[in-house]
Amino acid sequence: MKAMIFAAGRGERMRPLTDTTPKPLLKVRGRPLIVWHIVNLVKAGITDIVINHAHLGEQIEAALGDGSQFGARLLYSREETALETAGGIAQARHLLGEEPFVAISGDIYAPYFDFEQVKDVLHDKDMWGNRYPADQRDICWLYMVPNPDWHPEGDFGMTMYALTNDGTPKWTFGNIGVYRMEMFDRIAAGEHAKLGPLIREYADKRQVGGEVYEGEWHNVGTVTQLDLLNAPLAALAPAGKGVQ
């Protein structure tokens, strides 16, 4: 399995830090946000990693190189302007290939997330070995988190392991997911496209699976939130925003 880390965003709310440093290179507890992901992916044996970038992307390549320092093989998908999440995936399709892949936002902090669990969540057959029709199998699998203070209404309901656009209670999308590449067939390379509407479309078709992750998770959205994460013995406050 391959992985993609989204690192193309401008990080407007993190200015002035992001005027000179790309957001994924900002450090939490002594390590850049994006490096936490790379290290944890490698621990799970996922070593082929694609990173997209736009704003100050040359700094990301200079800092991470070819990935050999982490035991990974890093490839870069360069964007002239950020293409949004789904657009970034379509742009990087030639690097990711056609098999299911895991994707994660480069600006979240989830230091204990075990990527071993993502390898076998999209099933092609039922428990009796019968192959699912293409329009009845999950096209993606999302990891949800308990709703933080900044997003109390959540994003998706959940029935067993199926995500829904309605229903209560709702959970917040944790910006970690496993996707089939066919989900992005309608998006051309270079096209701007958001992931949220696409997920909701397939949720209506009952083709989105998911589960709740209750480990440490923060979407680092402001300088204050970054400072809290780095403060000794800080009372950590969730940071960021929900599905886009």
PDB file of C-alpha atoms in Angstrom:
ATOM      1  CA  MET A   1       0.000   0.000   0.000  1.00  0.00           C
ATOM      2  CA  LYS A   2       1.088   3.553  -0.779  1.00  0.00           C
ATOM      3  CA  ALA A   3       0.374   6.704   1.206  1.00  0.00           C
ATOM      4  CA  MET A   4      -0.256  10.327   0.337  1.00  0.00           C
ATOM      5  CA  ILE A   5       0.361  13.238   2.684  1.00  0.00           C
ATOM      6  CA  PHE A   6      -1.372  16.511   1.831  1.00  0.00           C
ATOM      7  CA  ALA A   7       1.063  19.409   2.217  1.00  0.00           C
ATOM      8  CA  ALA A   8      -0.047  21.973  -0.360  1.00  0.00           C
ATOM      9  CA  GLY A   9      -2.123  24.299   1.817  1.00  0.00           C
ATOM     10  CA  ARG A  10      -1.152  27.895   2.510  1.00  0.00           C
ATOM     11  CA  GLY A  11      -1.924  27.819   6.235  1.00  0.00           C
ATOM     12  CA  GLU A  12      -3.443  31.304   6.349  1.00  0.00           C
ATOM     13  CA  ARG A  13      -4.475  31.060  10.000  1.00  0.00           C
ATOM     14  CA  MET A  14      -0.929  30.139  10.990  1.00  0.00           C
ATOM     15  CA  ARG A  15       0.567  33.359   9.680  1.00  0.00           C
ATOM     16  CA  PRO A  16       3.097  34.857  10.192  1.00  0.00           C
ATOM     17  CA  LEU A  17       4.795  31.483  10.772  1.00  0.00           C
ATOM     18  CA  THR A  18       3.639  30.134   7.411  1.00  0.00           C
ATOM     19  CA  ASP A  19       4.894  33.193   5.541  1.00  0.00           C
ATOM     20  CA  THR A  20       8.355  31.649   5.728  1.00  0.00           C
ATOM     21  CA  THR A  21       7.753  27.995   6.672  1.00  0.00           C
ATOM     22  CA  PRO A  22       5.273  25.552   5.124  1.00  0.00           C
ATOM     23  CA  LYS A  23       2.749  24.457   7.736  1.00  0.00           C
ATOM     24  CA  PRO A  24       3.682  20.733   7.668  1.00  0.00           C
ATOM     25  CA  LEU A  25       7.251  21.645   8.653  1.00  0.00           C
ATOM     26  CA  LEU A  26       6.164  23.430  11.828  1.00  0.00           C
ATOM     27  CA  LYS A  27       7.379  21.450  14.809  1.00  0.00           C
ATOM     28  CA  VAL A  28       5.319  19.808  17.526  1.00  0.00           C
ATOM     29  CA  ARG A  29       7.262  18.362  20.433  1.00  0.00           C
ATOM     30  CA  GLY A  30      10.547  18.673  18.584  1.00  0.00           C
ATOM     31  CA  ARG A  31       9.502  17.077  15.284  1.00  0.00           C
ATOM     32  CA  PRO A  32       7.855  18.572  12.150  1.00  0.00           C
ATOM     33  CA  LEU A  33       4.193  17.637  11.812  1.00  0.00           C
ATOM     34  CA  ILE A  34       4.771  15.827   8.535  1.00  0.00           C
ATOM     35  CA  VAL A  35       7.663  13.802   9.951  1.00  0.00           C
ATOM     36  CA  TRP A  36       5.387  12.339  12.642  1.00  0.00           C
ATOM     37  CA  HIS A  37       3.308  10.857   9.806  1.00  0.00           C
ATOM     38  CA  ILE A  38       6.287   9.583   7.841  1.00  0.00           C
ATOM     39  CA  VAL A  39       7.778   7.855  10.880  1.00  0.00           C
ATOM     40  CA  ASN A  40       4.456   6.221  11.793  1.00  0.00           C
ATOM     41  CA  LEU A  41       3.798   5.090   8.217  1.00  0.00           C
ATOM     42  CA  VAL A  42       7.240   3.489   8.037  1.00  0.00           C
ATOM     43  CA  LYS A  43       6.624   1.709  11.362  1.00  0.00           C
ATOM     44  CA  ALA A  44       3.629   0.057   9.689  1.00  0.00           C
ATOM     45  CA  GLY A  45       5.676  -0.941   6.644  1.00  0.00           C
ATOM     46  CA  ILE A  46       4.138   1.720   4.388  1.00  0.00           C
ATOM     47  CA  THR A  47       7.255   3.194   2.852  1.00  0.00           C
ATOM     48  CA  ASP A  48       6.135   4.511  -0.556  1.00  0.00           C
ATOM     49  CA  ILE A  49       4.808   7.973   0.234  1.00  0.00           C
ATOM     50  CA  VAL A  50       3.638  10.727  -2.118  1.00  0.00           C
ATOM     51  CA  ILE A  51       3.644  14.305  -0.838  1.00  0.00           C
ATOM     52  CA  ASN A  52       1.908  17.100  -2.728  1.00  0.00           C
ATOM     53  CA  HIS A  53       2.987  20.678  -2.221  1.00  0.00           C
ATOM     54  CA  ALA A  54       2.536  24.187  -3.540  1.00  0.00           C
ATOM     55  CA  HIS A  55       3.300  26.967  -1.039  1.00  0.00           C
ATOM     56  CA  LEU A  56       7.044  26.927  -0.208  1.00  0.00           C
ATOM     57  CA  GLY A  57       7.183  23.378  -1.492  1.00  0.00           C
ATOM     58  CA  GLU A  58      10.889  23.547  -2.198  1.00  0.00           C
ATOM     59  CA  GLN A  59      11.453  23.744   1.561  1.00  0.00           C
ATOM     60  CA  ILE A  60       9.555  20.498   2.063  1.00  0.00           C
ATOM     61  CA  GLU A  61      11.679  18.713  -0.526  1.00  0.00           C
ATOM     62  CA  ALA A  62      14.875  20.153   0.928  1.00  0.00           C
ATOM     63  CA  ALA A  63      13.970  19.075   4.471  1.00  0.00           C
ATOM     64  CA  LEU A  64      12.738  15.575   3.662  1.00  0.00           C
ATOM     65  CA  GLY A  65      14.799  14.650   0.605  1.00  0.00           C
ATOM     66  CA  ASP A  66      14.179  11.236  -0.904  1.00  0.00           C
ATOM     67  CA  GLY A  67      13.007   9.863   2.442  1.00  0.00           C
ATOM     68  CA  SER A  68      15.950   7.541   2.983  1.00  0.00           C
ATOM     69  CA  GLN A  69      16.725   9.179   6.339  1.00  0.00           C
ATOM     70  CA  PHE A  70      13.367   7.793   7.546  1.00  0.00           C
ATOM     71  CA  GLY A  71      13.492   4.465   5.732  1.00  0.00           C
ATOM     72  CA  ALA A  72      10.915   5.715   3.233  1.00  0.00           C
ATOM     73  CA  ARG A  73      10.777   6.433  -0.487  1.00  0.00           C
ATOM     74  CA  LEU A  74       9.305   9.901  -0.961  1.00  0.00           C
ATOM     75  CA  LEU A  75       7.896  11.175  -4.234  1.00  0.00           C
ATOM     76  CA  TYR A  76       6.601  14.704  -4.745  1.00  0.00           C
ATOM     77  CA  SER A  77       3.576  15.979  -6.632  1.00  0.00           C
ATOM     78  CA  ARG A  78       4.199  19.647  -7.343  1.00  0.00           C
ATOM     79  CA  GLU A  79       1.227  21.986  -7.788  1.00  0.00           C
ATOM     80  CA  GLU A  80       1.489  25.523  -9.163  1.00  0.00           C
ATOM     81  CA  THR A  81      -1.437  26.483  -6.941  1.00  0.00           C
ATOM     82  CA  ALA A  82      -3.052  24.214  -4.375  1.00  0.00           C
ATOM     83  CA  LEU A  83      -5.627  22.018  -6.115  1.00  0.00           C
ATOM     84  CA  GLU A  84      -7.626  21.130  -2.962  1.00  0.00           C
ATOM     85  CA  THR A  85      -7.629  17.603  -1.568  1.00  0.00           C
ATOM     86  CA  ALA A  86      -9.428  15.633  -4.284  1.00  0.00           C
ATOM     87  CA  GLY A  87      -7.673  17.645  -6.977  1.00  0.00           C
ATOM     88  CA  GLY A  88      -4.342  16.872  -5.357  1.00  0.00           C
ATOM     89  CA  ILE A  89      -5.083  13.155  -5.460  1.00  0.00           C
ATOM     90  CA  ALA A  90      -6.046  13.304  -9.141  1.00  0.00           C
ATOM     91  CA  GLN A  91      -2.860  15.233  -9.917  1.00  0.00           C
ATOM     92  CA  ALA A  92      -0.755  12.591  -8.123  1.00  0.00           C
ATOM     93  CA  ARG A  93      -2.553   9.576  -9.606  1.00  0.00           C
ATOM     94  CA  HIS A  94       0.398   8.614 -11.795  1.00  0.00           C
ATOM     95  CA  LEU A  95       2.535   8.377  -8.652  1.00  0.00           C
ATOM     96  CA  LEU A  96      -0.016   6.602  -6.462  1.00  0.00           C
ATOM     97  CA  GLY A  97      -1.107   3.943  -8.945  1.00  0.00           C
ATOM     98  CA  GLU A  98      -4.528   2.303  -9.017  1.00  0.00           C
ATOM     99  CA  GLU A  99      -4.580   0.310  -5.778  1.00  0.00           C
ATOM    100  CA  PRO A 100      -6.227   1.573  -2.571  1.00  0.00           C
ATOM    101  CA  PHE A 101      -4.050   4.059  -0.697  1.00  0.00           C
ATOM    102  CA  VAL A 102      -4.086   5.843   2.647  1.00  0.00           C
ATOM    103  CA  ALA A 103      -4.114   9.637   2.720  1.00  0.00           C
ATOM    104  CA  ILE A 104      -3.582  11.994   5.633  1.00  0.00           C
ATOM    105  CA  SER A 105      -3.428  15.752   6.077  1.00  0.00           C
ATOM    106  CA  GLY A 106       0.070  17.018   6.758  1.00  0.00           C
ATOM    107  CA  ASP A 107      -1.123  19.493   9.376  1.00  0.00           C
ATOM    108  CA  ILE A 108      -2.733  17.121  11.868  1.00  0.00           C
ATOM    109  CA  TYR A 109      -0.973  15.718  14.892  1.00  0.00           C
ATOM    110  CA  ALA A 110      -1.846  12.113  15.718  1.00  0.00           C
ATOM    111  CA  PRO A 111       1.393  10.725  17.183  1.00  0.00           C
ATOM    112  CA  TYR A 112       0.008   7.317  18.203  1.00  0.00           C
ATOM    113  CA  PHE A 113      -2.087   6.479  15.156  1.00  0.00           C
ATOM    114  CA  ASP A 114      -1.215   2.923  14.050  1.00  0.00           C
ATOM    115  CA  PHE A 115      -1.201   2.786  10.260  1.00  0.00           C
ATOM    116  CA  GLU A 116      -1.080  -1.011  10.372  1.00  0.00           C
ATOM    117  CA  GLN A 117      -4.862  -0.895  10.740  1.00  0.00           C
ATOM    118  CA  VAL A 118      -5.442   0.814   7.371  1.00  0.00           C
ATOM    119  CA  LYS A 119      -4.157  -2.078   5.277  1.00  0.00           C
ATOM    120  CA  ASP A 120      -7.279  -4.238   5.318  1.00  0.00           C
ATOM    121  CA  VAL A 121     -10.341  -2.024   5.639  1.00  0.00           C
ATOM    122  CA  LEU A 122     -11.618  -1.942   2.054  1.00  0.00           C
ATOM    123  CA  HIS A 123     -13.000  -5.409   1.387  1.00  0.00           C
ATOM    124  CA  ASP A 124     -13.737  -6.811  -2.066  1.00  0.00           C
ATOM    125  CA  LYS A 125     -15.497  -9.966  -0.780  1.00  0.00           C
ATOM    126  CA  ASP A 126     -18.070 -10.762   1.871  1.00  0.00           C
ATOM    127  CA  MET A 127     -17.477 -13.195   4.745  1.00  0.00           C
ATOM    128  CA  TRP A 128     -18.418 -16.131   2.517  1.00  0.00           C
ATOM    129  CA  GLY A 129     -15.912 -15.191  -0.175  1.00  0.00           C
ATOM    130  CA  ASN A 130     -18.411 -13.730  -2.636  1.00  0.00           C
ATOM    131  CA  ARG A 131     -17.178 -10.695  -4.531  1.00  0.00           C
ATOM    132  CA  TYR A 132     -19.101  -7.496  -3.897  1.00  0.00           C
ATOM    133  CA  PRO A 133     -20.536  -5.717  -6.961  1.00  0.00           C
ATOM    134  CA  ALA A 134     -18.492  -2.579  -7.622  1.00  0.00           C
ATOM    135  CA  ASP A 135     -21.414  -0.322  -6.692  1.00  0.00           C
ATOM    136  CA  GLN A 136     -21.987  -2.057  -3.347  1.00  0.00           C
ATOM    137  CA  ARG A 137     -18.504  -2.134  -1.847  1.00  0.00           C
ATOM    138  CA  ASP A 138     -16.997   0.675   0.210  1.00  0.00           C
ATOM    139  CA  ILE A 139     -15.131   3.146  -1.964  1.00  0.00           C
ATOM    140  CA  CYS A 140     -13.384   4.699   1.017  1.00  0.00           C
ATOM    141  CA  TRP A 141     -12.885   4.190   4.743  1.00  0.00           C
ATOM    142  CA  LEU A 142     -12.612   7.204   7.028  1.00  0.00           C
ATOM    143  CA  TYR A 143     -11.309   7.584  10.540  1.00  0.00           C
ATOM    144  CA  MET A 144     -13.576   9.754  12.637  1.00  0.00           C
ATOM    145  CA  VAL A 145     -12.747  11.469  15.927  1.00  0.00           C
ATOM    146  CA  PRO A 146     -14.939  12.672  18.812  1.00  0.00           C
ATOM    147  CA  ASN A 147     -16.233  16.177  18.092  1.00  0.00           C
ATOM    148  CA  PRO A 148     -13.824  18.804  19.430  1.00  0.00           C
ATOM    149  CA  ASP A 149     -14.995  22.116  20.864  1.00  0.00           C
ATOM    150  CA  TRP A 150     -14.415  23.944  17.587  1.00  0.00           C
ATOM    151  CA  HIS A 151     -16.646  21.529  15.615  1.00  0.00           C
ATOM    152  CA  PRO A 152     -19.404  20.361  17.974  1.00  0.00           C
ATOM    153  CA  GLU A 153     -21.895  19.479  15.218  1.00  0.00           C
ATOM    154  CA  GLY A 154     -19.563  16.903  13.632  1.00  0.00           C
ATOM    155  CA  ASP A 155     -19.506  15.751  10.001  1.00  0.00           C
ATOM    156  CA  PHE A 156     -21.015  12.278   9.614  1.00  0.00           C
ATOM    157  CA  GLY A 157     -23.367   9.936  11.385  1.00  0.00           C
ATOM    158  CA  MET A 158     -22.474   6.278  11.710  1.00  0.00           C
ATOM    159  CA  THR A 159     -24.546   3.101  11.548  1.00  0.00           C
ATOM    160  CA  MET A 160     -22.384   0.155  12.482  1.00  0.00           C
ATOM    161  CA  TYR A 161     -19.372   0.846  10.209  1.00  0.00           C
ATOM    162  CA  ALA A 162     -21.236   2.833   7.537  1.00  0.00           C
ATOM    163  CA  LEU A 163     -21.036   6.624   7.473  1.00  0.00           C
ATOM    164  CA  THR A 164     -24.130   8.694   6.747  1.00  0.00           C
ATOM    165  CA  ASN A 165     -24.753  12.343   5.959  1.00  0.00           C
ATOM    166  CA  ASP A 166     -27.643  12.475   8.400  1.00  0.00           C
ATOM    167  CA  GLY A 167     -28.454  10.859  11.722  1.00  0.00           C
ATOM    168  CA  THR A 168     -27.121  11.462  15.201  1.00  0.00           C
ATOM    169  CA  PRO A 169     -24.777  11.414  16.904  1.00  0.00           C
ATOM    170  CA  LYS A 170     -22.285  12.781  14.421  1.00  0.00           C
ATOM    171  CA  TRP A 171     -18.504  12.477  14.463  1.00  0.00           C
ATOM    172  CA  THR A 172     -15.762  14.658  12.992  1.00  0.00           C
ATOM    173  CA  PHE A 173     -13.686  13.452  10.049  1.00  0.00           C
ATOM    174  CA  GLY A 174     -10.118  13.072  11.316  1.00  0.00           C
ATOM    175  CA  ASN A 175      -8.517  13.717   7.897  1.00  0.00           C
ATOM    176  CA  ILE A 176      -7.176  10.159   7.709  1.00  0.00           C
ATOM    177  CA  GLY A 177      -8.742   7.864   5.126  1.00  0.00           C
ATOM    178  CA  VAL A 178      -8.245   4.947   2.767  1.00  0.00           C
ATOM    179  CA  TYR A 179      -9.511   5.430  -0.792  1.00  0.00           C
ATOM    180  CA  ARG A 180     -10.041   3.474  -3.990  1.00  0.00           C
ATOM    181  CA  MET A 181      -8.602   5.426  -6.908  1.00  0.00           C
ATOM    182  CA  GLU A 182     -11.770   4.944  -8.960  1.00  0.00           C
ATOM    183  CA  MET A 183     -13.402   7.445  -6.605  1.00  0.00           C
ATOM    184  CA  PHE A 184     -11.480  10.175  -8.463  1.00  0.00           C
ATOM    185  CA  ASP A 185     -12.146   9.036 -12.039  1.00  0.00           C
ATOM    186  CA  ARG A 186     -14.156  12.141 -12.897  1.00  0.00           C
ATOM    187  CA  ILE A 187     -11.419  14.568 -11.784  1.00  0.00           C
ATOM    188  CA  ALA A 188      -8.773  15.487 -14.340  1.00  0.00           C
ATOM    189  CA  ALA A 189      -5.154  16.173 -13.465  1.00  0.00           C
ATOM    190  CA  GLY A 190      -4.776  19.878 -12.745  1.00  0.00           C
ATOM    191  CA  GLU A 191      -8.428  20.345 -11.776  1.00  0.00           C
ATOM    192  CA  HIS A 192      -9.386  22.002  -8.477  1.00  0.00           C
ATOM    193  CA  ALA A 193     -11.703  19.713  -6.511  1.00  0.00           C
ATOM    194  CA  LYS A 194     -12.627  19.307  -2.846  1.00  0.00           C
ATOM    195  CA  LEU A 195     -12.886  15.938  -1.163  1.00  0.00           C
ATOM    196  CA  GLY A 196     -15.845  16.666   1.129  1.00  0.00           C
ATOM    197  CA  PRO A 197     -18.600  16.814  -1.527  1.00  0.00           C
ATOM    198  CA  LEU A 198     -17.261  13.638  -3.126  1.00  0.00           C
ATOM    199  CA  ILE A 199     -17.361  11.763   0.174  1.00  0.00           C
ATOM    200  CA  ARG A 200     -20.912  12.953   0.810  1.00  0.00           C
ATOM    201  CA  GLU A 201     -22.003  11.791  -2.634  1.00  0.00           C
ATOM    202  CA  TYR A 202     -20.769   8.262  -1.947  1.00  0.00           C
ATOM    203  CA  ALA A 203     -22.148   8.340   1.599  1.00  0.00           C
ATOM    204  CA  ASP A 204     -25.598   8.810   0.045  1.00  0.00           C
ATOM    205  CA  LYS A 205     -24.887   5.659  -1.974  1.00  0.00           C
ATOM    206  CA  ARG A 206     -23.895   3.837   1.250  1.00  0.00           C
ATOM    207  CA  GLN A 207     -20.378   3.268  -0.026  1.00  0.00           C
ATOM    208  CA  VAL A 208     -18.418   5.009   2.738  1.00  0.00           C
ATOM    209  CA  GLY A 209     -17.208   2.980   5.689  1.00  0.00           C
ATOM    210  CA  GLY A 210     -15.508   4.204   8.804  1.00  0.00           C
ATOM    211  CA  GLU A 211     -14.696   3.883  12.459  1.00  0.00           C
ATOM    212  CA  VAL A 212     -13.918   6.114  15.418  1.00  0.00           C
ATOM    213  CA  TYR A 213     -10.335   6.807  16.444  1.00  0.00           C
ATOM    214  CA  GLU A 214     -10.117   7.957  20.063  1.00  0.00           C
ATOM    215  CA  GLY A 215      -6.355   8.392  20.404  1.00  0.00           C
ATOM    216  CA  GLU A 216      -4.586  11.736  20.641  1.00  0.00           C
ATOM    217  CA  TRP A 217      -5.520  13.850  17.631  1.00  0.00           C
ATOM    218  CA  HIS A 218      -5.188  17.574  16.893  1.00  0.00           C
ATOM    219  CA  ASN A 219      -5.734  19.590  13.743  1.00  0.00           C
ATOM    220  CA  VAL A 220      -3.201  22.370  14.264  1.00  0.00           C
ATOM    221  CA  GLY A 221      -4.987  25.458  12.996  1.00  0.00           C
ATOM    222  CA  THR A 222      -3.590  28.506  14.803  1.00  0.00           C
ATOM    223  CA  VAL A 223      -0.358  29.724  16.348  1.00  0.00           C
ATOM    224  CA  THR A 224      -1.998  29.560  19.772  1.00  0.00           C
ATOM    225  CA  GLN A 225      -2.888  25.895  19.262  1.00  0.00           C
ATOM    226  CA  LEU A 226       0.658  25.147  18.150  1.00  0.00           C
ATOM    227  CA  ASP A 227       2.000  26.862  21.261  1.00  0.00           C
ATOM    228  CA  LEU A 228      -0.332  24.824  23.471  1.00  0.00           C
ATOM    229  CA  LEU A 229       0.922  21.578  21.961  1.00  0.00           C
ATOM    230  CA  ASN A 230       4.501  22.617  22.596  1.00  0.00           C
ATOM    231  CA  ALA A 231       3.939  23.985  26.106  1.00  0.00           C
ATOM    232  CA  PRO A 232       5.249  21.749  28.928  1.00  0.00           C
ATOM    233  CA  LEU A 233       2.405  19.918  30.661  1.00  0.00           C
ATOM    234  CA  ALA A 234      -0.101  21.979  28.656  1.00  0.00           C
ATOM    235  CA  ALA A 235      -3.801  21.278  28.780  1.00  0.00           C
ATOM    236  CA  LEU A 236      -4.081  20.357  25.127  1.00  0.00           C
ATOM    237  CA  ALA A 237      -6.961  21.905  23.215  1.00  0.00           C
ATOM    238  CA  PRO A 238      -8.178  20.349  19.924  1.00  0.00           C
ATOM    239  CA  ALA A 239      -7.339  22.480  16.926  1.00  0.00           C
ATOM    240  CA  GLY A 240      -8.401  22.777  13.309  1.00  0.00           C
ATOM    241  CA  LYS A 241     -11.584  22.307  11.303  1.00  0.00           C
ATOM    242  CA  GLY A 242     -13.832  19.567  10.031  1.00  0.00           C
ATOM    243  CA  VAL A 243     -14.487  18.067   6.628  1.00  0.00           C
ATOM    244  CA  GLN A 244     -14.051  20.442   3.670  1.00  0.00           C
TER     245      GLN A 244
END
